[in-house]
């Protein structure tokens, strides 16, 4: 596990650097392919006014740009903290082979980052969520989906 | 609900346009504040090599940029389809007031976008997930969190 530890240390160092330079929260991540770092990221929510700029999202976007692909097959993601639901979703869409994480979501909650709250909301009915979700115009929306099904020149993902 | 329907129709139109122009999957979204559209988005995963470029994420990033903030307080998000876990997470971090959605995640699964699979994985133990997640160097990662707790010039979010 020595190689894996070195990559995790890089993710932790990115977390430290981003925090020290006031780019955002104390989180860092790296994407590795064939033993080499192909993407890096740290939290930049507050410095770039982007609530989606979590370390993992930034690192995934960086790796995909560098590799010229929208799929991180055969890649490993090292993140200094267990991914929040947004980042976990991003990871599943990027489809890396494996994820290594340092601190846990419980650790994150203890310093004020309440990923756990979002994990809980996901499993609650629309009506009972803190952010209300309302179903509207499904029939009209479905027409676009029907168009996708019959589209002949689509790129699937 | 007439005003709400018009905003949803705009989200659906963005889904149609993005699909027709081969920017990505058939999904669109708008962010509204005080009765005005402040951000728009459509899926751009395949055209920009960015697996995180779902309609809601693109619209949230656009709205935050336009409003110069990392929080969408008092905003409503209209999305042509129920958010996937990544987008739902992004929505919770952006903290809008309300979300309107057209098609459902079940509708999405039926045209090949398997959000449901990710919803299920979120609730499974690390060891049994399709993408393995491994805890590593928690002690070293925690040092950064300790630094965050004592940091005096941090911007919280």
mmCIF file of C-alpha atoms in Angstrom:
data_model
loop_
_atom_site.group_PDB
_atom_site.id
_atom_site.type_symbol
_atom_site.label_atom_id
_atom_site.label_comp_id
_atom_site.label_asym_id
_atom_site.label_seq_id
_atom_site.Cartn_x
_atom_site.Cartn_y
_atom_site.Cartn_z
ATOM 1 C CA UNK A 1 0.000 0.000 0.000
ATOM 2 C CA UNK A 2 3.015 2.365 -0.101
ATOM 3 C CA UNK A 3 2.154 3.737 -3.536
ATOM 4 C CA UNK A 4 -1.477 4.209 -2.524
ATOM 5 C CA UNK A 5 -0.374 6.048 0.611
ATOM 6 C CA UNK A 6 1.732 8.452 -1.425
ATOM 7 C CA UNK A 7 -1.231 9.335 -3.649
ATOM 8 C CA UNK A 8 -3.425 9.852 -0.584
ATOM 9 C CA UNK A 9 -0.744 12.102 0.901
ATOM 10 C CA UNK A 10 -0.872 14.173 -2.278
ATOM 11 C CA UNK A 11 -4.677 14.505 -1.907
ATOM 12 C CA UNK A 12 -4.223 15.553 1.731
ATOM 13 C CA UNK A 13 -1.525 18.068 0.726
ATOM 14 C CA UNK A 14 -3.925 19.585 -1.826
ATOM 15 C CA UNK A 15 -6.556 19.872 0.919
ATOM 16 C CA UNK A 16 -4.061 21.669 3.148
ATOM 17 C CA UNK A 17 -2.869 23.990 0.375
ATOM 18 C CA UNK A 18 -6.388 24.922 -0.775
ATOM 19 C CA UNK A 19 -7.417 25.656 2.790
ATOM 20 C CA UNK A 20 -4.292 27.694 3.555
ATOM 21 C CA UNK A 21 -4.768 29.752 0.398
ATOM 22 C CA UNK A 22 -8.465 30.356 1.204
ATOM 23 C CA UNK A 23 -9.725 28.667 -1.944
ATOM 24 C CA UNK A 24 -12.422 26.769 -0.035
ATOM 25 C CA UNK A 25 -12.975 23.951 2.454
ATOM 26 C CA UNK A 26 -10.243 21.542 3.634
ATOM 27 C CA UNK A 27 -10.615 18.912 0.920
ATOM 28 C CA UNK A 28 -8.314 17.598 -1.813
ATOM 29 C CA UNK A 29 -8.345 14.824 -4.402
ATOM 30 C CA UNK A 30 -6.211 13.262 -7.113
ATOM 31 C CA UNK A 31 -7.072 10.942 -10.000
ATOM 32 C CA UNK A 32 -4.502 8.278 -10.891
ATOM 33 C CA UNK A 33 -4.147 6.146 -14.008
ATOM 34 C CA UNK A 34 -1.382 3.586 -14.595
ATOM 35 C CA UNK A 35 0.493 4.828 -11.536
ATOM 36 C CA UNK A 36 0.491 8.468 -12.617
ATOM 37 C CA UNK A 37 -1.562 11.448 -11.433
ATOM 38 C CA UNK A 38 -3.818 12.557 -14.296
ATOM 39 C CA UNK A 39 -6.018 15.054 -12.442
ATOM 40 C CA UNK A 40 -5.936 17.090 -9.243
ATOM 41 C CA UNK A 41 -8.445 19.146 -7.323
ATOM 42 C CA UNK A 42 -9.200 20.926 -4.114
ATOM 43 C CA UNK A 43 -12.357 22.540 -2.821
ATOM 44 C CA UNK A 44 -12.919 25.936 -4.456
ATOM 45 C CA UNK A 45 -16.546 26.632 -3.516
ATOM 46 C CA UNK A 46 -16.092 29.994 -1.868
ATOM 47 C CA UNK A 47 -13.269 31.374 -4.032
ATOM 48 C CA UNK A 48 -14.955 30.609 -7.369
ATOM 49 C CA UNK A 49 -18.614 30.999 -6.310
ATOM 50 C CA UNK A 50 -19.309 27.447 -7.405
ATOM 51 C CA UNK A 51 -21.126 25.192 -4.921
ATOM 52 C CA UNK A 52 -20.243 22.186 -7.130
ATOM 53 C CA UNK A 53 -16.491 22.849 -6.933
ATOM 54 C CA UNK A 54 -15.764 20.115 -4.403
ATOM 55 C CA UNK A 55 -12.325 18.500 -4.573
ATOM 56 C CA UNK A 56 -13.542 15.309 -6.261
ATOM 57 C CA UNK A 57 -15.609 17.165 -8.878
ATOM 58 C CA UNK A 58 -12.689 19.486 -9.648
ATOM 59 C CA UNK A 59 -10.285 16.523 -9.901
ATOM 60 C CA UNK A 60 -12.671 14.496 -12.096
ATOM 61 C CA UNK A 61 -13.181 17.450 -14.448
ATOM 62 C CA UNK A 62 -9.416 18.020 -14.579
ATOM 63 C CA UNK A 63 -8.647 14.353 -15.297
ATOM 64 C CA UNK A 64 -11.336 14.111 -17.994
ATOM 65 C CA UNK A 65 -9.987 17.235 -19.649
ATOM 66 C CA UNK A 66 -6.415 15.903 -19.541
ATOM 67 C CA UNK A 67 -7.404 12.448 -20.795
ATOM 68 C CA UNK A 68 -9.886 13.833 -23.341
ATOM 69 C CA UNK A 69 -12.675 11.543 -22.209
ATOM 70 C CA UNK A 70 -15.850 11.591 -20.136
ATOM 71 C CA UNK A 71 -15.100 8.221 -18.512
ATOM 72 C CA UNK A 72 -12.349 7.504 -15.971
ATOM 73 C CA UNK A 73 -12.084 3.773 -16.682
ATOM 74 C CA UNK A 74 -9.076 2.087 -15.010
ATOM 75 C CA UNK A 75 -8.509 5.161 -12.848
ATOM 76 C CA UNK A 76 -8.354 5.415 -9.069
ATOM 77 C CA UNK A 77 -9.586 8.438 -7.156
ATOM 78 C CA UNK A 78 -7.883 9.441 -3.901
ATOM 79 C CA UNK A 79 -9.837 11.931 -1.817
ATOM 80 C CA UNK A 80 -8.873 13.342 1.561
ATOM 81 C CA UNK A 81 -12.464 12.811 2.789
ATOM 82 C CA UNK A 82 -15.314 10.414 2.070
ATOM 83 C CA UNK A 83 -17.310 11.840 -0.855
ATOM 84 C CA UNK A 84 -20.565 13.695 -0.210
ATOM 85 C CA UNK A 85 -23.615 12.494 -2.219
ATOM 86 C CA UNK A 86 -22.869 14.976 -5.009
ATOM 87 C CA UNK A 87 -19.298 13.751 -5.346
ATOM 88 C CA UNK A 88 -20.301 10.115 -4.967
ATOM 89 C CA UNK A 89 -22.749 10.650 -7.814
ATOM 90 C CA UNK A 90 -20.039 12.323 -9.898
ATOM 91 C CA UNK A 91 -17.753 9.365 -9.193
ATOM 92 C CA UNK A 92 -20.380 6.881 -10.376
ATOM 93 C CA UNK A 93 -20.915 8.856 -13.588
ATOM 94 C CA UNK A 94 -17.146 9.015 -14.181
ATOM 95 C CA UNK A 95 -16.846 5.281 -13.443
ATOM 96 C CA UNK A 96 -13.327 4.952 -11.989
ATOM 97 C CA UNK A 97 -12.127 1.543 -10.817
ATOM 98 C CA UNK A 98 -11.725 2.368 -7.135
ATOM 99 C CA UNK A 99 -11.912 5.167 -4.547
ATOM 100 C CA UNK A 100 -9.594 5.716 -1.566
ATOM 101 C CA UNK A 101 -10.698 8.162 1.127
ATOM 102 C CA UNK A 102 -9.075 9.608 4.274
ATOM 103 C CA UNK A 103 -11.478 11.196 6.741
ATOM 104 C CA UNK A 104 -15.082 9.962 6.909
ATOM 105 C CA UNK A 105 -18.386 11.770 6.443
ATOM 106 C CA UNK A 106 -18.788 11.644 10.234
ATOM 107 C CA UNK A 107 -15.446 13.409 10.612
ATOM 108 C CA UNK A 108 -16.621 16.002 8.064
ATOM 109 C CA UNK A 109 -19.852 16.616 9.959
ATOM 110 C CA UNK A 110 -17.852 17.256 13.109
ATOM 111 C CA UNK A 111 -16.113 20.243 11.522
ATOM 112 C CA UNK A 112 -19.363 21.620 10.086
ATOM 113 C CA UNK A 113 -19.739 19.968 6.665
ATOM 114 C CA UNK A 114 -23.024 18.172 6.955
ATOM 115 C CA UNK A 115 -22.884 15.589 4.183
ATOM 116 C CA UNK A 116 -24.887 13.285 6.437
ATOM 117 C CA UNK A 117 -27.895 15.596 6.223
ATOM 118 C CA UNK A 118 -27.882 15.259 2.419
ATOM 119 C CA UNK A 119 -27.434 11.484 2.645
ATOM 120 C CA UNK A 120 -30.584 11.404 4.771
ATOM 121 C CA UNK A 121 -32.612 13.740 2.544
ATOM 122 C CA UNK A 122 -32.000 11.501 -0.484
ATOM 123 C CA UNK A 123 -34.036 8.734 1.117
ATOM 124 C CA UNK A 124 -36.965 10.942 2.155
ATOM 125 C CA UNK A 125 -40.192 11.431 0.140
ATOM 126 C CA UNK A 126 -40.343 14.586 -1.978
ATOM 127 C CA UNK A 127 -42.988 16.124 0.260
ATOM 128 C CA UNK A 128 -40.969 15.743 3.423
ATOM 129 C CA UNK A 129 -37.628 17.006 2.174
ATOM 130 C CA UNK A 130 -36.223 20.283 3.478
ATOM 131 C CA UNK A 131 -36.053 21.473 -0.141
ATOM 132 C CA UNK A 132 -39.504 20.807 -1.614
ATOM 133 C CA UNK A 133 -39.632 18.927 -4.926
ATOM 134 C CA UNK A 134 -42.677 19.301 -7.157
ATOM 135 C CA UNK A 135 -43.585 17.170 -10.178
ATOM 136 C CA UNK A 136 -44.710 19.359 -13.111
ATOM 137 C CA UNK A 137 -45.513 18.875 -16.826
ATOM 138 C CA UNK A 138 -44.244 15.293 -17.031
ATOM 139 C CA UNK A 139 -46.133 14.741 -20.293
ATOM 140 C CA UNK A 140 -44.340 17.589 -22.023
ATOM 141 C CA UNK A 141 -40.951 16.580 -20.612
ATOM 142 C CA UNK A 142 -41.439 13.002 -21.782
ATOM 143 C CA UNK A 143 -41.619 14.133 -25.417
ATOM 144 C CA UNK A 144 -37.900 14.963 -25.300
ATOM 145 C CA UNK A 145 -37.140 11.514 -23.896
ATOM 146 C CA UNK A 146 -39.113 9.963 -26.752
ATOM 147 C CA UNK A 147 -36.947 11.978 -29.130
ATOM 148 C CA UNK A 148 -33.812 10.601 -27.471
ATOM 149 C CA UNK A 149 -34.987 7.035 -27.914
ATOM 150 C CA UNK A 150 -35.454 7.434 -31.656
ATOM 151 C CA UNK A 151 -32.411 9.668 -32.197
ATOM 152 C CA UNK A 152 -29.980 7.909 -34.544
ATOM 153 C CA UNK A 153 -26.837 10.020 -34.063
ATOM 154 C CA UNK A 154 -26.703 10.120 -30.261
ATOM 155 C CA UNK A 155 -23.566 9.587 -28.143
ATOM 156 C CA UNK A 156 -24.553 7.409 -25.184
ATOM 157 C CA UNK A 157 -22.797 7.538 -21.840
ATOM 158 C CA UNK B 1 -49.089 27.528 -11.698
ATOM 159 C CA UNK B 2 -48.950 29.254 -15.124
ATOM 160 C CA UNK B 3 -45.685 31.039 -14.406
ATOM 161 C CA UNK B 4 -44.153 27.845 -13.063
ATOM 162 C CA UNK B 5 -45.254 26.000 -16.196
ATOM 163 C CA UNK B 6 -43.552 28.544 -18.430
ATOM 164 C CA UNK B 7 -40.260 28.127 -16.587
ATOM 165 C CA UNK B 8 -40.570 24.354 -16.839
ATOM 166 C CA UNK B 9 -41.253 24.684 -20.577
ATOM 167 C CA UNK B 10 -38.020 26.669 -20.868
ATOM 168 C CA UNK B 11 -36.128 23.845 -19.107
ATOM 169 C CA UNK B 12 -37.732 21.323 -21.462
ATOM 170 C CA UNK B 13 -36.835 23.486 -24.477
ATOM 171 C CA UNK B 14 -33.200 23.573 -23.310
ATOM 172 C CA UNK B 15 -33.272 19.775 -23.047
ATOM 173 C CA UNK B 16 -34.582 19.527 -26.602
ATOM 174 C CA UNK B 17 -32.076 22.022 -27.981
ATOM 175 C CA UNK B 18 -29.068 20.433 -26.267
ATOM 176 C CA UNK B 19 -30.087 17.014 -27.527
ATOM 177 C CA UNK B 20 -30.725 18.236 -31.073
ATOM 178 C CA UNK B 21 -27.343 19.956 -31.171
ATOM 179 C CA UNK B 22 -25.571 16.855 -29.813
ATOM 180 C CA UNK B 23 -24.286 18.572 -26.708
ATOM 181 C CA UNK B 24 -25.291 15.653 -24.471
ATOM 182 C CA UNK B 25 -28.279 13.834 -23.010
ATOM 183 C CA UNK B 26 -31.879 15.102 -23.182
ATOM 184 C CA UNK B 27 -31.884 17.222 -20.037
ATOM 185 C CA UNK B 28 -32.344 20.945 -19.365
ATOM 186 C CA UNK B 29 -32.682 23.219 -16.343
ATOM 187 C CA UNK B 30 -33.240 26.848 -15.401
ATOM 188 C CA UNK B 31 -32.710 28.737 -12.157
ATOM 189 C CA UNK B 32 -35.232 31.462 -11.320
ATOM 190 C CA UNK B 33 -35.040 34.301 -8.794
ATOM 191 C CA UNK B 34 -37.762 36.906 -8.248
ATOM 192 C CA UNK B 35 -39.614 35.708 -11.355
ATOM 193 C CA UNK B 36 -36.594 35.991 -13.642
ATOM 194 C CA UNK B 37 -34.295 33.357 -15.114
ATOM 195 C CA UNK B 38 -30.826 33.827 -13.606
ATOM 196 C CA UNK B 39 -29.143 30.669 -14.890
ATOM 197 C CA UNK B 40 -29.646 28.067 -17.602
ATOM 198 C CA UNK B 41 -28.145 24.708 -18.425
ATOM 199 C CA UNK B 42 -28.416 21.595 -20.492
ATOM 200 C CA UNK B 43 -26.518 18.340 -20.367
ATOM 201 C CA UNK B 44 -23.059 18.699 -21.955
ATOM 202 C CA UNK B 45 -21.351 15.516 -20.750
ATOM 203 C CA UNK B 46 -20.285 14.121 -24.111
ATOM 204 C CA UNK B 47 -19.572 17.397 -25.935
ATOM 205 C CA UNK B 48 -17.338 18.835 -23.196
ATOM 206 C CA UNK B 49 -15.865 15.598 -21.801
ATOM 207 C CA UNK B 50 -17.246 16.433 -18.390
ATOM 208 C CA UNK B 51 -19.230 13.729 -16.586
ATOM 209 C CA UNK B 52 -20.388 16.343 -14.075
ATOM 210 C CA UNK B 53 -21.942 18.592 -16.752
ATOM 211 C CA UNK B 54 -25.528 17.585 -16.055
ATOM 212 C CA UNK B 55 -28.205 20.208 -16.746
ATOM 213 C CA UNK B 56 -28.755 21.085 -13.088
ATOM 214 C CA UNK B 57 -25.017 21.406 -12.333
ATOM 215 C CA UNK B 58 -24.501 23.579 -15.415
ATOM 216 C CA UNK B 59 -27.495 25.773 -14.485
ATOM 217 C CA UNK B 60 -26.403 26.095 -10.839
ATOM 218 C CA UNK B 61 -22.875 27.077 -11.883
ATOM 219 C CA UNK B 62 -24.299 29.583 -14.383
ATOM 220 C CA UNK B 63 -26.683 31.131 -11.848
ATOM 221 C CA UNK B 64 -23.991 31.386 -9.165
ATOM 222 C CA UNK B 65 -21.656 33.053 -11.637
ATOM 223 C CA UNK B 66 -24.364 35.517 -12.702
ATOM 224 C CA UNK B 67 -25.437 36.269 -9.134
ATOM 225 C CA UNK B 68 -21.855 36.336 -7.830
ATOM 226 C CA UNK B 69 -22.627 33.977 -4.963
ATOM 227 C CA UNK B 70 -22.197 30.345 -3.962
ATOM 228 C CA UNK B 71 -25.699 30.108 -2.501
ATOM 229 C CA UNK B 72 -28.979 30.146 -4.434
ATOM 230 C CA UNK B 73 -31.157 31.363 -1.566
ATOM 231 C CA UNK B 74 -34.692 32.360 -2.630
ATOM 232 C CA UNK B 75 -34.183 30.699 -6.017
ATOM 233 C CA UNK B 76 -36.241 27.966 -7.679
ATOM 234 C CA UNK B 77 -34.721 25.318 -9.919
ATOM 235 C CA UNK B 78 -36.737 23.902 -12.805
ATOM 236 C CA UNK B 79 -35.315 20.724 -14.309
ATOM 237 C CA UNK B 80 -36.792 18.669 -17.128
ATOM 238 C CA UNK B 81 -36.052 15.476 -15.154
ATOM 239 C CA UNK B 82 -35.824 14.465 -11.507
ATOM 240 C CA UNK B 83 -32.231 15.098 -10.366
ATOM 241 C CA UNK B 84 -29.750 12.220 -10.132
ATOM 242 C CA UNK B 85 -27.906 11.858 -6.784
ATOM 243 C CA UNK B 86 -25.051 14.060 -8.024
ATOM 244 C CA UNK B 87 -27.447 16.837 -9.011
ATOM 245 C CA UNK B 88 -29.549 16.404 -5.892
ATOM 246 C CA UNK B 89 -26.370 16.813 -3.862
ATOM 247 C CA UNK B 90 -25.436 19.907 -5.881
ATOM 248 C CA UNK B 91 -28.907 21.312 -5.231
ATOM 249 C CA UNK B 92 -28.577 20.796 -1.479
ATOM 250 C CA UNK B 93 -25.196 22.528 -1.470
ATOM 251 C CA UNK B 94 -26.620 25.450 -3.500
ATOM 252 C CA UNK B 95 -29.651 25.620 -1.177
ATOM 253 C CA UNK B 96 -32.437 26.895 -3.456
ATOM 254 C CA UNK B 97 -35.922 27.311 -2.037
ATOM 255 C CA UNK B 98 -37.677 24.746 -4.230
ATOM 256 C CA UNK B 99 -37.202 22.318 -7.139
ATOM 257 C CA UNK B 100 -39.673 21.569 -9.942
ATOM 258 C CA UNK B 101 -39.019 18.504 -12.113
ATOM 259 C CA UNK B 102 -40.681 17.058 -15.238
ATOM 260 C CA UNK B 103 -39.841 13.422 -15.973
ATOM 261 C CA UNK B 104 -38.966 11.097 -13.092
ATOM 262 C CA UNK B 105 -35.872 8.991 -12.378
ATOM 263 C CA UNK B 106 -37.907 5.966 -13.458
ATOM 264 C CA UNK B 107 -38.615 7.650 -16.792
ATOM 265 C CA UNK B 108 -34.879 8.394 -17.107
ATOM 266 C CA UNK B 109 -33.944 4.768 -16.416
ATOM 267 C CA UNK B 110 -36.290 3.676 -19.177
ATOM 268 C CA UNK B 111 -34.300 5.579 -21.795
ATOM 269 C CA UNK B 112 -30.962 4.307 -20.464
ATOM 270 C CA UNK B 113 -29.928 6.803 -17.762
ATOM 271 C CA UNK B 114 -29.650 4.682 -14.674
ATOM 272 C CA UNK B 115 -29.849 7.171 -11.839
ATOM 273 C CA UNK B 116 -31.648 4.517 -9.816
ATOM 274 C CA UNK B 117 -28.509 2.356 -9.746
ATOM 275 C CA UNK B 118 -26.582 5.218 -8.122
ATOM 276 C CA UNK B 119 -29.427 5.879 -5.655
ATOM 277 C CA UNK B 120 -29.118 2.229 -4.591
ATOM 278 C CA UNK B 121 -25.323 2.217 -4.353
ATOM 279 C CA UNK B 122 -25.380 5.177 -1.945
ATOM 280 C CA UNK B 123 -27.099 3.026 0.667
ATOM 281 C CA UNK B 124 -24.779 0.025 0.324
ATOM 282 C CA UNK B 125 -21.725 -0.703 2.530
ATOM 283 C CA UNK B 126 -18.368 0.335 1.046
ATOM 284 C CA UNK B 127 -17.303 -3.276 0.577
ATOM 285 C CA UNK B 128 -20.346 -4.220 -1.438
ATOM 286 C CA UNK B 129 -20.461 -1.258 -3.796
ATOM 287 C CA UNK B 130 -19.727 -1.759 -7.484
ATOM 288 C CA UNK B 131 -16.987 0.865 -7.134
ATOM 289 C CA UNK B 132 -14.888 -0.217 -4.155
ATOM 290 C CA UNK B 133 -14.179 2.393 -1.489
ATOM 291 C CA UNK B 134 -11.169 1.996 0.781
ATOM 292 C CA UNK B 135 -10.411 3.922 3.974
ATOM 293 C CA UNK B 136 -6.765 5.059 4.068
ATOM 294 C CA UNK B 137 -4.597 7.335 6.250
ATOM 295 C CA UNK B 138 -7.471 8.811 8.243
ATOM 296 C CA UNK B 139 -5.041 10.058 10.928
ATOM 297 C CA UNK B 140 -3.085 12.133 8.435
ATOM 298 C CA UNK B 141 -6.237 13.470 6.740
ATOM 299 C CA UNK B 142 -7.688 14.506 10.093
ATOM 300 C CA UNK B 143 -4.785 16.905 10.683
ATOM 301 C CA UNK B 144 -6.162 19.153 7.926
ATOM 302 C CA UNK B 145 -9.608 19.107 9.528
ATOM 303 C CA UNK B 146 -8.039 20.129 12.830
ATOM 304 C CA UNK B 147 -6.430 23.039 10.981
ATOM 305 C CA UNK B 148 -9.853 24.065 9.623
ATOM 306 C CA UNK B 149 -11.349 24.106 13.089
ATOM 307 C CA UNK B 150 -8.752 26.515 14.413
ATOM 308 C CA UNK B 151 -8.471 28.621 11.241
ATOM 309 C CA UNK B 152 -9.495 32.189 12.026
ATOM 310 C CA UNK B 153 -9.935 33.617 8.502
ATOM 311 C CA UNK B 154 -12.076 30.886 6.956
ATOM 312 C CA UNK B 155 -15.183 31.450 4.812
ATOM 313 C CA UNK B 156 -17.811 28.930 5.896
ATOM 314 C CA UNK B 157 -20.489 27.576 3.582
#
